[in-house]
Short mmCIF file of C-alpha atoms in Angstrom, two decimals:
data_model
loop_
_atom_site.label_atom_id
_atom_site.label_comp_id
_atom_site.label_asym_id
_atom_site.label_seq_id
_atom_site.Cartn_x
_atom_site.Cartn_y
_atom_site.Cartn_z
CA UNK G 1 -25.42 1.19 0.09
CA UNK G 2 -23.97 4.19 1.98
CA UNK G 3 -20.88 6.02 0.02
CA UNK G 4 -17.70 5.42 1.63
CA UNK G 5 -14.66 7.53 2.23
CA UNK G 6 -11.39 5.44 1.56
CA UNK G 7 -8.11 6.91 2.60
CA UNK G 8 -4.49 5.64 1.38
CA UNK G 9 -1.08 6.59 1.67
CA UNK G 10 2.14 4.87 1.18
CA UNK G 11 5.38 3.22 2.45
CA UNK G 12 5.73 3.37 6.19
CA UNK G 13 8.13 1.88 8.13
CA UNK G 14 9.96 1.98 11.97
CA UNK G 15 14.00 2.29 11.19
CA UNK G 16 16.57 5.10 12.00
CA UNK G 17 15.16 8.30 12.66
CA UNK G 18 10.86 6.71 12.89
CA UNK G 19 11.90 4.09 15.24
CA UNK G 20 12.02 6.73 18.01
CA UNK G 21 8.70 7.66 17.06
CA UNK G 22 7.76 4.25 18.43
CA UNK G 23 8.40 5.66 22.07
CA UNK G 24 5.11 6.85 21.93
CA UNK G 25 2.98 4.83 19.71
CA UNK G 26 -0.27 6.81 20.20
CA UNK G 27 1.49 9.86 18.45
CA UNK G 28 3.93 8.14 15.73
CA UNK G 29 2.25 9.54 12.77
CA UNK G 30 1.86 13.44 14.12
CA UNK G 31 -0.86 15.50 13.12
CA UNK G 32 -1.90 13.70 9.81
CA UNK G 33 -3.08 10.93 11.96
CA UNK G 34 -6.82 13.11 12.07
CA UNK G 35 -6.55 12.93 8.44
CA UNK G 36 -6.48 9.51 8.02
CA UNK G 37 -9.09 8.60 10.76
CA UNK G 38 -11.02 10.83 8.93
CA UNK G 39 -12.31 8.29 6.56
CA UNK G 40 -14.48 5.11 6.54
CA UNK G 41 -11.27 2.75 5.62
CA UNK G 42 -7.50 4.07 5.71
CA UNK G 43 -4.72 1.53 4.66
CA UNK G 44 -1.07 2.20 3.81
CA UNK G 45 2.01 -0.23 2.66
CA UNK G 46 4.28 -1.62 6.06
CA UNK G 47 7.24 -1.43 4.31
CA UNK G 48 9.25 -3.34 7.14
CA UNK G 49 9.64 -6.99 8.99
CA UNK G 50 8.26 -6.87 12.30
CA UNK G 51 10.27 -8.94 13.74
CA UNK G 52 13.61 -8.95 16.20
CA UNK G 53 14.83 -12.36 14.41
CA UNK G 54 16.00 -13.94 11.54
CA UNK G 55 18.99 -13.61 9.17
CA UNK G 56 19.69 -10.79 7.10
CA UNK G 57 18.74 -11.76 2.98
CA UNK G 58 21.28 -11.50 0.52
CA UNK G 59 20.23 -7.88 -0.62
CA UNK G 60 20.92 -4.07 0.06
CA UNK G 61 18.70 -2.59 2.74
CA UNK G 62 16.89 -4.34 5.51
CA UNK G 63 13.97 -2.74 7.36
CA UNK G 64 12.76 -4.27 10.73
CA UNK G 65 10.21 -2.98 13.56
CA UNK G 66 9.23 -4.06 16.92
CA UNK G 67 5.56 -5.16 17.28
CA UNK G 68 4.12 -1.92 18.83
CA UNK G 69 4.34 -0.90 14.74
CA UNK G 70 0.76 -2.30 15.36
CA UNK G 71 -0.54 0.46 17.68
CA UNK G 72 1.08 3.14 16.36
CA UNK G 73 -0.55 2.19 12.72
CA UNK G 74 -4.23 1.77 15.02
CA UNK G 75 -3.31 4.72 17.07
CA UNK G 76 -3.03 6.63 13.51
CA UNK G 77 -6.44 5.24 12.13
CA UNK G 78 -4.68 3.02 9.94
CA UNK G 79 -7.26 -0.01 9.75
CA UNK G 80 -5.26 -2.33 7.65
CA UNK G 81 -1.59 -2.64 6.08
CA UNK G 82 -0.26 -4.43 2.78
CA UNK G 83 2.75 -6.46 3.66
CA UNK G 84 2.80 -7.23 -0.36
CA UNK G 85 6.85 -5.82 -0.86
CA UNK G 86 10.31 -5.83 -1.48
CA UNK G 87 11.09 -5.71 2.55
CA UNK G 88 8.57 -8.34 4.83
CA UNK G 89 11.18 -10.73 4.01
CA UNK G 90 14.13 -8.97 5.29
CA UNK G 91 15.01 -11.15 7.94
CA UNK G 92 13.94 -13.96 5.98
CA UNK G 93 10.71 -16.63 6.66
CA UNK G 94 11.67 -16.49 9.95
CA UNK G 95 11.10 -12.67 9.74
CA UNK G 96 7.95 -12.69 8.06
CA UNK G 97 6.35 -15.85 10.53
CA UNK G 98 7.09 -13.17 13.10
CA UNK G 99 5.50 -10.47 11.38
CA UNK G 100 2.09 -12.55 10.65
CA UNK G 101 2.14 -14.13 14.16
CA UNK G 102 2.61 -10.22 15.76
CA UNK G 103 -0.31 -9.35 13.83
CA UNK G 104 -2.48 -12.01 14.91
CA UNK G 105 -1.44 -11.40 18.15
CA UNK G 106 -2.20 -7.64 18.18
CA UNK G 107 -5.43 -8.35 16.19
CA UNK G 108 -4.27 -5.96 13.46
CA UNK G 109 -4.81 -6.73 9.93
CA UNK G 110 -2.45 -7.66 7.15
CA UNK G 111 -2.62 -9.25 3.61
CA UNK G 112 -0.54 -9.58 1.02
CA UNK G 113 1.35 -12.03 2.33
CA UNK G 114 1.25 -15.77 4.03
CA UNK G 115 2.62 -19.01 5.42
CA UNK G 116 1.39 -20.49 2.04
CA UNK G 117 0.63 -19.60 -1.44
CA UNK G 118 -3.39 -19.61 -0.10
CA UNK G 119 -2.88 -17.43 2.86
CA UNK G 120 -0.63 -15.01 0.58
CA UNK G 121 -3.09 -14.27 -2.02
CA UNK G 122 -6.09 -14.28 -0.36
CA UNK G 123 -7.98 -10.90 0.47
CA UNK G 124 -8.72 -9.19 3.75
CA UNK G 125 -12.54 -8.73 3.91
CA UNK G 126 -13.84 -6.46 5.78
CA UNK G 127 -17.95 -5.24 5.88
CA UNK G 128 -17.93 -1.10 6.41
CA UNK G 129 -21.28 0.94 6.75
CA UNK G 130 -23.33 -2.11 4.78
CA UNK G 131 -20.49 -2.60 1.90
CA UNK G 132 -18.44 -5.63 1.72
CA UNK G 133 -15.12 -4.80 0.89
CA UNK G 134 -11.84 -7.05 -0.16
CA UNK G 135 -8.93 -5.95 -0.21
CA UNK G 136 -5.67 -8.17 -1.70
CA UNK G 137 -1.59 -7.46 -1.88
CA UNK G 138 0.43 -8.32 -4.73
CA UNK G 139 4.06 -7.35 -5.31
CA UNK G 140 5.77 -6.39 -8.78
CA UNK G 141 9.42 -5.98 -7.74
CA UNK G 142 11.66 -8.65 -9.52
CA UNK G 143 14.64 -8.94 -6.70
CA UNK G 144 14.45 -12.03 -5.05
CA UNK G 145 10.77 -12.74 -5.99
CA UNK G 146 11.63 -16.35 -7.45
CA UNK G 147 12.71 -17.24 -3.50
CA UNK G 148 10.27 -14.80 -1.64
CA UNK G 149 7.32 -16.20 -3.58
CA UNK G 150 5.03 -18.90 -1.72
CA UNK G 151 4.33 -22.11 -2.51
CA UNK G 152 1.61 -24.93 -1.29
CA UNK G 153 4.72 -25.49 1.62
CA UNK G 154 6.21 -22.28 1.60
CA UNK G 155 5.65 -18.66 3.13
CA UNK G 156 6.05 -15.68 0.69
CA UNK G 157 4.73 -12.93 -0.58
CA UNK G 158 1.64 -12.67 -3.33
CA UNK G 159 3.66 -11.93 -6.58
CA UNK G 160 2.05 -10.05 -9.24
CA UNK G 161 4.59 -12.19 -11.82
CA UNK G 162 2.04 -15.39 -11.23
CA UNK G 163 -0.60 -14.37 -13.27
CA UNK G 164 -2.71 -16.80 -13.51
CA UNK G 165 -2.80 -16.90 -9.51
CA UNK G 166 -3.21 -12.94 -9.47
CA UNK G 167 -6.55 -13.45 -11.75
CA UNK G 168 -7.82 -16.25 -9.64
CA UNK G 169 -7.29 -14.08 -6.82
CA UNK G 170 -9.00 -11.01 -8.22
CA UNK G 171 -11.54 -13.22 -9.39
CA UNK G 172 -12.41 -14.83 -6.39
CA UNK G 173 -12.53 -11.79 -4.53
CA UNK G 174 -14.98 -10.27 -6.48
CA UNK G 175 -17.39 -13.40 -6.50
CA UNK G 176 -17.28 -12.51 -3.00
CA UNK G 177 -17.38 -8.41 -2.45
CA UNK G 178 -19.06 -5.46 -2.95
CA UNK G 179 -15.73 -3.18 -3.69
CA UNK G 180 -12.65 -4.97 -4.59
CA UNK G 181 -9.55 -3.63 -4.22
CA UNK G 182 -5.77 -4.66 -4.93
CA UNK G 183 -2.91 -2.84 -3.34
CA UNK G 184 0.16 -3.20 -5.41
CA UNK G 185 4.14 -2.63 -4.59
CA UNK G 186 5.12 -1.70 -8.18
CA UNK G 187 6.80 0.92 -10.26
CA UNK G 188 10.35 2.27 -11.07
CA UNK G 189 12.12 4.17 -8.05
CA UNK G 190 12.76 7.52 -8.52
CA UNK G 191 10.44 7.23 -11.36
CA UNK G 192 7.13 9.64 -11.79
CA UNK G 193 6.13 7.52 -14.88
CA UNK G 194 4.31 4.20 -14.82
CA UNK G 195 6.58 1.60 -16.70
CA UNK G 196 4.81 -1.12 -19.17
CA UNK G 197 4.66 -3.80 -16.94
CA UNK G 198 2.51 -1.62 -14.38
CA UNK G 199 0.35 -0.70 -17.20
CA UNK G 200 -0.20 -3.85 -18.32
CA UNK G 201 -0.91 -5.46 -14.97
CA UNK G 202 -3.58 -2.65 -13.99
CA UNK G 203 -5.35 -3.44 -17.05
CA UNK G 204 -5.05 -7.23 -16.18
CA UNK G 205 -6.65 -6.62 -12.99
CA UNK G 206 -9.26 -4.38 -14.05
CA UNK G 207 -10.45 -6.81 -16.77
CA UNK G 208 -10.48 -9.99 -13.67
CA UNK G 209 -12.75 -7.52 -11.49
CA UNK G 210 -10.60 -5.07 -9.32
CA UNK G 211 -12.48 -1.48 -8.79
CA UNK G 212 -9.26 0.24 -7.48
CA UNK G 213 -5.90 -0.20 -8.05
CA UNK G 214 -3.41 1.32 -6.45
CA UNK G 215 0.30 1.13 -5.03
CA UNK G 216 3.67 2.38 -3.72
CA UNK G 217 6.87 1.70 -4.26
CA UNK G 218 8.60 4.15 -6.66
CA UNK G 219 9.83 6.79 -3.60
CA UNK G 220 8.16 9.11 -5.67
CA UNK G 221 4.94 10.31 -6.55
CA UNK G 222 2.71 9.23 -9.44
CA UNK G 223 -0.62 9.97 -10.16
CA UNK G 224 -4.39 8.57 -11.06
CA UNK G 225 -7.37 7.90 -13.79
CA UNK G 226 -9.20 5.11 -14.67
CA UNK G 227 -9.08 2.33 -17.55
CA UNK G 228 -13.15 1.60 -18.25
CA UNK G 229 -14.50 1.94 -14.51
CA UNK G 230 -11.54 0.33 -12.30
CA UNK G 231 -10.05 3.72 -10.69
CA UNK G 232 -6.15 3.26 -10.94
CA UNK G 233 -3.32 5.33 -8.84
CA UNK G 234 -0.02 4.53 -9.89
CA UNK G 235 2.45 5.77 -6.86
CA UNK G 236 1.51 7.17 -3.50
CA UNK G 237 5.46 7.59 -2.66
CA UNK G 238 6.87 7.44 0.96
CA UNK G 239 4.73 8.17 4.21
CA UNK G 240 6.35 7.60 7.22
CA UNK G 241 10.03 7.49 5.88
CA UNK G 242 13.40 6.80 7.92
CA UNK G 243 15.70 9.03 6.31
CA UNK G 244 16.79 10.11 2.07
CA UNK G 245 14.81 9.26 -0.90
CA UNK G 246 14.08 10.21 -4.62
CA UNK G 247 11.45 12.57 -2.78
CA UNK G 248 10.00 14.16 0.38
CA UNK G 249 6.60 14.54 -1.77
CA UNK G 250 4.20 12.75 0.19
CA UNK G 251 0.26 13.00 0.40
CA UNK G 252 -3.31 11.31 1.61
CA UNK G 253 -4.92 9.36 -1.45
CA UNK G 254 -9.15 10.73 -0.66
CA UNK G 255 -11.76 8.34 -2.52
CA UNK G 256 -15.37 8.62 -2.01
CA UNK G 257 -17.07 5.18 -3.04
CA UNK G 258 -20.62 4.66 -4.45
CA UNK G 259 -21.41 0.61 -4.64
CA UNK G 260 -18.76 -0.40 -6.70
CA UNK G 261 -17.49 3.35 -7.99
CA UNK G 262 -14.97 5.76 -7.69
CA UNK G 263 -17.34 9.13 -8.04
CA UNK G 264 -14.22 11.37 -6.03
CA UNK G 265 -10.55 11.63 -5.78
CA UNK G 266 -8.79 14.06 -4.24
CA UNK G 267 -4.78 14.04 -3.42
CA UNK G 268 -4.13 15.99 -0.53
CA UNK G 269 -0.26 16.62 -0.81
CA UNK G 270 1.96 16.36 2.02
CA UNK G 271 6.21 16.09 2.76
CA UNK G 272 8.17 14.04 4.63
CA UNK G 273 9.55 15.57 7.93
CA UNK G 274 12.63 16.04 9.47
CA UNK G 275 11.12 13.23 11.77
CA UNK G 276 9.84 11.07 9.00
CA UNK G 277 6.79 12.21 9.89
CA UNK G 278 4.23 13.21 6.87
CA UNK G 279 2.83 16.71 7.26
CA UNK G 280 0.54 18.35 4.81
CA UNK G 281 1.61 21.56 3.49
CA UNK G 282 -0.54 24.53 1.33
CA UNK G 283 0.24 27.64 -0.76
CA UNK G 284 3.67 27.30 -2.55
CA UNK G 285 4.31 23.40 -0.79
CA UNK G 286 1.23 22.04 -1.89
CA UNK G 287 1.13 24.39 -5.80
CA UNK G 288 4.38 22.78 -6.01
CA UNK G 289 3.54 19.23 -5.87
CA UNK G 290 0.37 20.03 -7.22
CA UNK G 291 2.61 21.02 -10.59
CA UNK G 292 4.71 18.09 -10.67
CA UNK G 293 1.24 15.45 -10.66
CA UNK G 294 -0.08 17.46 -13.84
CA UNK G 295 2.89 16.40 -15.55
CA UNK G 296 2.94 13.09 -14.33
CA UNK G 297 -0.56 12.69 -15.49
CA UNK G 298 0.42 12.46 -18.99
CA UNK G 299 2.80 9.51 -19.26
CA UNK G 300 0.28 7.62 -17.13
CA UNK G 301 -2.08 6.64 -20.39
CA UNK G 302 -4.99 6.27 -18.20
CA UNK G 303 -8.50 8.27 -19.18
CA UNK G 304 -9.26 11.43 -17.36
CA UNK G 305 -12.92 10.20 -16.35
CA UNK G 306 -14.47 6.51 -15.88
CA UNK G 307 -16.29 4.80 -18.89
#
């Protein structure tokens, strides 16, 4: 098998000041959009509803996008998006039939979540350079997840709280892939430190067969190691953000792959824009963040090297 170059950054969404940005899909994402084409296989977390319907859900903030979110993620070199989170049911099922019949339409892919509990949890496979790769969406963020999960009848999100559907998932992906990877939505906002429920899941789904595992969420940074030889990145903070957050740190998650192993990681540290737009920075920008992910490192209780 050929080594592969795997690129990942996280939330992105179309709302307030990055809805403009939509004027022009081809150019949404500015000049980190080489960046990500860059690699092999580049997905991020659509942290939005793509939809122009529905009913607001009983909770605080509501993101929504108009379908040409699609082009401006292709346009970017953005291959795939997680729709695993705490926002693709905004607008409620409605919402979210919109947002997986959009995608469908625009031939862009999604996972994460589905019109069932099947759909939700299964993977997006995809075959790059030889390699077989499967990737799945699970979200870990507790508000509203009891009505936002699916069912056998119902469309929902893939909920990292079922565990014995998460293994099967995991499990089943790996029976059928060369490189399995899960993309979560999990962590503490504002928060630069895994919590115990993120450490315990990680090590869930590197025992059921995951070789990365990775996520967003937090609206901060967090940072990476391995438990055995699953390669695990705990926060890859905001991307394409609409306005204030816990931080502008942003950044490009760089893995090289060999068969089933993470031999390279590199962070390439960006910030968030006066547009939204992620731009990476260097000398004092970059030192900076740079700083702030070698003291993150050591809360993270994940081993320097694989085993």
């Amino acid at each position: 098998m050929s080594d592969l170059t795997l690129a990942f950054a996280g939330d992105v969404h179309f709302t307030g000041r990055t809805l403009a940005l939509l004027d022009k899909p081809a150019t949404a994402f500015g000049g980190i959009s080489s960046t990500l084409a860059d690699a092999d296989l580049t997905i991020v977390n659509l942290e939005t509803a793509v939809t122009g319907r529905g009913t607001p859900e009983p909770k605080r903030f509501h993101f929504r996008a108009p379908d040409t979110a699609y082009a401006a993620l292709r346009s970017a070199g953005i291959d795939a998006a997680s729709v695993a989170n705490n926002h693709t049911l905004d607008y409620g099922q409605v919402g979210l039939l919109d947002t997986l019949s959009s995608a469908a339409d625009a031939e862009y892919p999604i996972f994460g979540a589905g019109r069932n509990a099947d759909e939700a949890y299964a993977p997006w496979i995809t075959t790059v350079r030889g390699v077989r790769v499967a990737v799945l969406g699970m979200s870990q963020v507790a508000e509203l997840s009891g009505s936002w999960k699916p069912t056998d009848t119902r469309p929902g999100v893939a909920m990292a709280f079922d565990g014995a559907k998460a293994s099967a998932a995991v499990k089943a992906a790996r029976a059928r892939a060369d490189l399995v990877i899960v993309f979560m939505h999990w962590g503490v906002e504002g928060s630069s430190c895994p919590s115990g429920q993120m450490k315990t899941f990680a090590r869930r789904m590197a025992r059921d067969g995951a070789d990365i595992v990775l996520g967003t969420h937090a609206h901060t940074l967090l940072t990476d190691g391995w438990i055995g030889s699953t390669y695990v990145h705990y926060g890859l903070g905001n991307f394409l953000w609409y306005g204030n957050s816990h931080s502008t740190d942003s950044g490009v998650l760089k893995l090289t792959v060999r068969g089933s192993s993470v031999v390279r990681n590199e962070f390439l540290p960006a910030t968030v824009s006066s547009s939204g737009q992620p731009v990476l920075v260097s000398g004092t920008a970059k030192k900076k963040i740079e700083d702030k992910l070698r003291v993150a490192s050591r809360c993270t209780g994940l081993a320097a090297a694989p085993s």
